[in-house]
C-alpha positions as a printed NumPy array, in Angstrom:
array([[ 60.096, -60.382, 291.903],
       [ 60.108, -64.01 , 290.774],
       [ 57.991, -63.041, 287.742],
       [ 60.47 , -60.284, 286.87 ],
       [ 63.318, -62.762, 287.217],
       [ 61.641, -65.219, 284.866],
       [ 61.029, -62.474, 282.31 ],
       [ 64.618, -61.236, 282.434],
       [ 65.849, -64.808, 282.111],
       [ 63.776, -65.205, 278.944],
       [ 65.082, -61.932, 277.507],
       [ 68.884, -62.011, 277.595],
       [ 70.998, -58.894, 277.125],
       [ 71.267, -59.302, 273.361],
       [ 67.487, -59.571, 272.982],
       [ 66.864, -56.569, 275.223],
       [ 69.313, -54.512, 273.157],
       [ 67.436, -55.64 , 270.031],
       [ 64.076, -54.689, 271.566],
       [ 65.386, -51.263, 272.565],
       [ 66.918, -50.649, 269.159],
       [ 63.747, -51.635, 267.335],
       [ 61.547, -49.572, 269.655],
       [ 63.7  , -46.467, 269.208],
       [ 63.76 , -46.858, 265.425],
       [ 60.008, -47.527, 265.188],
       [ 59.203, -44.668, 267.573],
       [ 61.228, -42.272, 265.427],
       [ 59.222, -43.442, 262.415],
       [ 55.931, -42.931, 264.239],
       [ 56.813, -39.452, 265.489],
       [ 58.109, -38.39 , 262.075],
       [ 55.301, -39.744, 259.894],
       [ 52.353, -40.298, 262.255],
       [ 52.43 , -44.047, 261.639],
       [ 54.864, -46.924, 261.333],
       [ 55.528, -48.018, 264.901],
       [ 53.679, -51.326, 264.775],
       [ 54.651, -51.879, 261.14 ],
       [ 58.325, -51.711, 262.055],
       [ 58.256, -53.153, 265.58 ],
       [ 55.781, -56.055, 265.56 ],
       [ 57.595, -58.114, 262.897],
       [ 60.779, -57.985, 264.988],
       [ 58.962, -58.497, 268.298],
       [ 57.382, -61.62 , 266.836],
       [ 60.847, -63.09 , 266.269],
       [ 61.695, -63.065, 269.992],
       [ 58.322, -63.435, 271.736],
       [ 54.907, -64.99 , 271.168],
       [ 52.624, -63.174, 268.671],
       [ 50.16 , -62.345, 271.458],
       [ 52.938, -60.748, 273.555],
       [ 54.212, -58.855, 270.507],
       [ 50.881, -57.219, 269.698],
       [ 50.073, -56.398, 273.342],
       [ 53.476, -54.738, 273.796],
       [ 53.102, -52.742, 270.584],
       [ 49.598, -51.526, 271.415],
       [ 50.49 , -50.595, 275.008],
       [ 53.569, -48.615, 273.945],
       [ 51.56 , -46.813, 271.255],
       [ 48.794, -45.896, 273.697],
       [ 51.157, -44.612, 276.371],
       [ 53.227, -42.406, 274.101],
       [ 50.12 , -41.168, 272.248],
       [ 48.645, -39.929, 275.514],
       [ 51.884, -38.348, 276.704],
       [ 52.496, -36.485, 273.43 ],
       [ 48.941, -35.615, 272.402],
       [ 49.641, -31.854, 272.5  ],
       [ 51.889, -32.291, 269.435],
       [ 48.988, -33.437, 267.217],
       [ 45.613, -33.139, 269.005],
       [ 43.148, -30.735, 267.384],
       [ 44.978, -30.402, 264.069],
       [ 42.602, -32.87 , 262.408],
       [ 38.822, -32.962, 262.841],
       [ 37.365, -35.849, 264.845],
       [ 33.993, -35.843, 263.068],
       [ 35.099, -37.704, 259.883],
       [ 36.788, -40.317, 262.072],
       [ 33.691, -41.371, 264.035],
       [ 32.316, -43.889, 261.472],
       [ 35.842, -45.127, 260.831],
       [ 36.406, -45.715, 264.547],
       [ 33.094, -47.529, 265.023],
       [ 33.807, -49.923, 262.177],
       [ 37.406, -50.258, 263.346],
       [ 36.106, -51.367, 266.741],
       [ 34.066, -54.173, 265.161],
       [ 37.008, -55.19 , 263.013],
       [ 39.362, -55.161, 265.999],
       [ 37.169, -57.558, 267.963],
       [ 37.065, -59.95 , 265.005],
       [ 40.778, -59.574, 264.327],
       [ 41.68 , -60.468, 267.919],
       [ 39.884, -63.781, 267.402],
       [ 41.772, -64.406, 264.168],
       [ 45.082, -63.868, 265.966],
       [ 44.546, -66.902, 268.182],
       [ 44.301, -69.182, 265.133],
       [ 47.547, -68.116, 263.425],
       [ 50.973, -69.71 , 263.688],
       [ 53.977, -67.376, 264.195],
       [ 55.066, -67.813, 260.571],
       [ 51.557, -67.118, 259.237],
       [ 51.381, -64.104, 261.535],
       [ 54.629, -62.703, 260.097],
       [ 53.631, -63.469, 256.506],
       [ 50.355, -61.54 , 256.702],
       [ 52.109, -58.626, 258.384],
       [ 54.721, -58.527, 255.648],
       [ 52.206, -58.706, 252.821],
       [ 50.099, -55.937, 254.364],
       [ 53.128, -53.673, 254.715],
       [ 54.345, -54.323, 251.152],
       [ 50.869, -53.601, 249.746],
       [ 50.597, -50.355, 251.693],
       [ 54.068, -49.243, 250.609],
       [ 53.327, -49.867, 246.933],
       [ 50.055, -47.953, 247.103],
       [ 51.704, -45.022, 248.859],
       [ 54.487, -44.932, 246.266],
       [ 51.985, -44.702, 243.396],
       [ 49.559, -42.101, 244.751],
       [ 50.322, -38.56 , 245.817],
       [ 47.625, -36.191, 247.14 ],
       [ 46.924, -33.084, 245.124],
       [ 47.014, -29.636, 246.649],
       [ 43.563, -28.61 , 247.813],
       [ 42.135, -32.13 , 247.505],
       [ 39.415, -33.27 , 249.879],
       [ 39.494, -36.431, 251.939],
       [ 37.624, -39.388, 250.368],
       [ 33.933, -39.798, 251.175],
       [ 31.993, -41.987, 253.58 ],
       [ 32.355, -45.267, 251.68 ],
       [ 36.136, -45.021, 251.629],
       [ 36.208, -44.035, 255.306],
       [ 34.075, -47.082, 256.133],
       [ 36.317, -49.431, 254.155],
       [ 39.452, -47.949, 255.713],
       [ 38.021, -48.198, 259.215],
       [ 36.849, -51.809, 258.915],
       [ 40.064, -53.022, 257.265],
       [ 42.137, -51.145, 259.808],
       [ 40.224, -52.809, 262.621],
       [ 40.876, -56.302, 261.277],
       [ 44.605, -55.625, 261.029],
       [ 44.554, -53.927, 264.427],
       [ 42.977, -56.888, 266.192],
       [ 44.947, -59.582, 264.399],
       [ 48.37 , -57.914, 264.203],
       [ 48.243, -54.641, 266.227],
       [ 48.909, -52.967, 262.867],
       [ 45.959, -50.678, 262.052],
       [ 48.075, -48.518, 259.778],
       [ 47.959, -49.575, 256.113],
       [ 44.287, -48.848, 255.238],
       [ 44.134, -45.58 , 257.194],
       [ 47.529, -44.433, 255.952],
       [ 46.397, -44.97 , 252.365],
       [ 43.152, -43.121, 253.141],
       [ 44.971, -40.139, 254.655],
       [ 47.747, -39.664, 252.136],
       [ 45.443, -40.272, 249.163],
       [ 43.986, -36.786, 249.602],
       [ 45.88 , -34.909, 252.337],
       [ 48.859, -33.001, 250.895],
       [ 49.915, -31.265, 254.121],
       [ 52.243, -33.458, 256.225],
       [ 51.235, -31.94 , 259.559],
       [ 47.496, -32.557, 259.008],
       [ 48.047, -36.075, 257.659],
       [ 50.272, -36.865, 260.647],
       [ 47.681, -35.504, 263.095],
       [ 44.849, -37.507, 261.507],
       [ 46.849, -40.713, 261.737],
       [ 48.069, -40.171, 265.286],
       [ 44.56 , -39.36 , 266.515],
       [ 43.115, -42.437, 264.85 ],
       [ 45.867, -44.684, 266.194],
       [ 45.367, -43.401, 269.732],
       [ 41.83 , -44.783, 269.682],
       [ 42.972, -47.899, 267.801],
       [ 45.428, -48.709, 270.593],
       [ 42.631, -48.482, 273.171],
       [ 40.459, -50.811, 271.071],
       [ 43.298, -53.278, 270.557],
       [ 44.208, -53.539, 274.245],
       [ 40.569, -53.93 , 275.267],
       [ 40.099, -56.677, 272.66 ],
       [ 43.248, -58.489, 273.775],
       [ 42.138, -58.319, 277.399],
       [ 38.722, -59.746, 276.521],
       [ 40.406, -62.518, 274.538],
       [ 42.682, -63.386, 277.481],
       [ 45.887, -62.393, 275.664],
       [ 47.174, -59.908, 278.266],
       [ 49.488, -61.898, 280.537],
       [ 51.164, -60.922, 283.851],
       [ 54.395, -60.417, 281.886],
       [ 52.853, -57.663, 279.754],
       [ 53.335, -54.767, 282.236],
       [ 56.932, -55.827, 282.844],
       [ 57.709, -55.94 , 279.123],
       [ 56.107, -52.518, 278.776],
       [ 58.182, -51.075, 281.628],
       [ 61.4  , -52.39 , 280.098],
       [ 60.604, -51.039, 276.618],
       [ 58.918, -47.706, 277.34 ],
       [ 62.075, -45.621, 278.012],
       [ 63.236, -46.49 , 274.494],
       [ 59.786, -45.551, 273.135],
       [ 59.901, -42.143, 274.809],
       [ 63.434, -41.453, 273.61 ],
       [ 62.583, -42.409, 270.035],
       [ 59.462, -40.248, 270.083],
       [ 61.405, -37.171, 271.154],
       [ 63.988, -37.719, 268.432],
       [ 61.362, -38.378, 265.768],
       [ 59.365, -35.251, 266.622],
       [ 62.521, -33.143, 266.439],
       [ 63.287, -34.563, 262.987],
       [ 59.707, -33.94 , 261.848],
       [ 59.737, -30.282, 262.87 ],
       [ 63.074, -29.828, 261.1  ],
       [ 62.732, -31.976, 257.966],
       [ 59.135, -33.248, 257.771],
       [ 57.912, -31.031, 254.971],
       [ 60.695, -32.194, 252.625],
       [ 61.18 , -35.878, 253.393],
       [ 57.863, -36.982, 254.907],
       [ 56.656, -39.337, 252.171],
       [ 59.983, -40.598, 250.873],
       [ 61.239, -41.7  , 254.281],
       [ 57.957, -43.363, 255.228],
       [ 57.499, -45.34 , 252.017],
       [ 61.127, -46.477, 251.776],
       [ 61.272, -47.773, 255.337],
       [ 57.881, -49.469, 255.199],
       [ 58.729, -51.249, 251.964],
       [ 62.005, -52.528, 253.422],
       [ 60.261, -53.804, 256.54 ],
       [ 57.506, -55.483, 254.535],
       [ 59.815, -57.254, 252.095],
       [ 62.137, -58.473, 254.851],
       [ 59.279, -59.798, 256.969],
       [ 57.566, -61.52 , 254.036],
       [ 60.731, -63.258, 252.862],
       [ 61.555, -64.436, 256.388],
       [ 58.042, -65.839, 256.872],
       [ 58.091, -67.624, 253.504],
       [ 61.425, -69.218, 254.362],
       [ 60.059, -70.428, 257.701],
       [ 56.897, -71.822, 256.115],
       [ 58.975, -73.524, 253.418],
       [ 61.26 , -75.077, 256.024],
       [ 58.312, -76.409, 258.026],
       [ 56.556, -77.794, 254.955],
       [ 59.765, -79.393, 253.809]])
């Protein structure tokens, strides 16, 4: 109980409302597009908690809701093409977790922001053609390794795999299923890497318990919106929100770095 009291003291009502609001918004994004939770949530989490706590919370929420809602996406995308991606992502995740420990909060936020902006720009320029096939083994390997590095360092495996999926998959439901399946395994890798690196603290389960109801609520709302509007607004919503998150996070980090250097 004393640990819970210390945690609640560190997260006042205003911060808890912010956490809940961000989790609901990011969960809606994830359920609608198949990605976007960590991209939207981690930059805000990192403003009110240590980077290590932010990435552990993001990965644990993603894993829990992915397992609870797997019937909405499991089996709609083949696992076989993902195996080499997942193996390389595992290696990248282990390396990325080590990189996390050497970053300052402002550097952490800057790299997140730049990664999100880059992904948004790529997604805005490329649209998959009807009947196109997914890229070959080299592109899967590159996407998997790059995703692992971002997963371990920032709990954000999305940008490389999102680009890989939407570069050739025109059907929103299949693209969403591919991404959600990949990110389920990425969350397992991330949490295991953080545990091995000693980043999972006693506060982590308490933070998870406080945030998960918002995650579940946002997921339900996002899935409803996807089934109703996904075929029409899938790409436009995803790219617009990701670009806004990336630009905001990058500018904030640059201002912080400029203030410290000054």
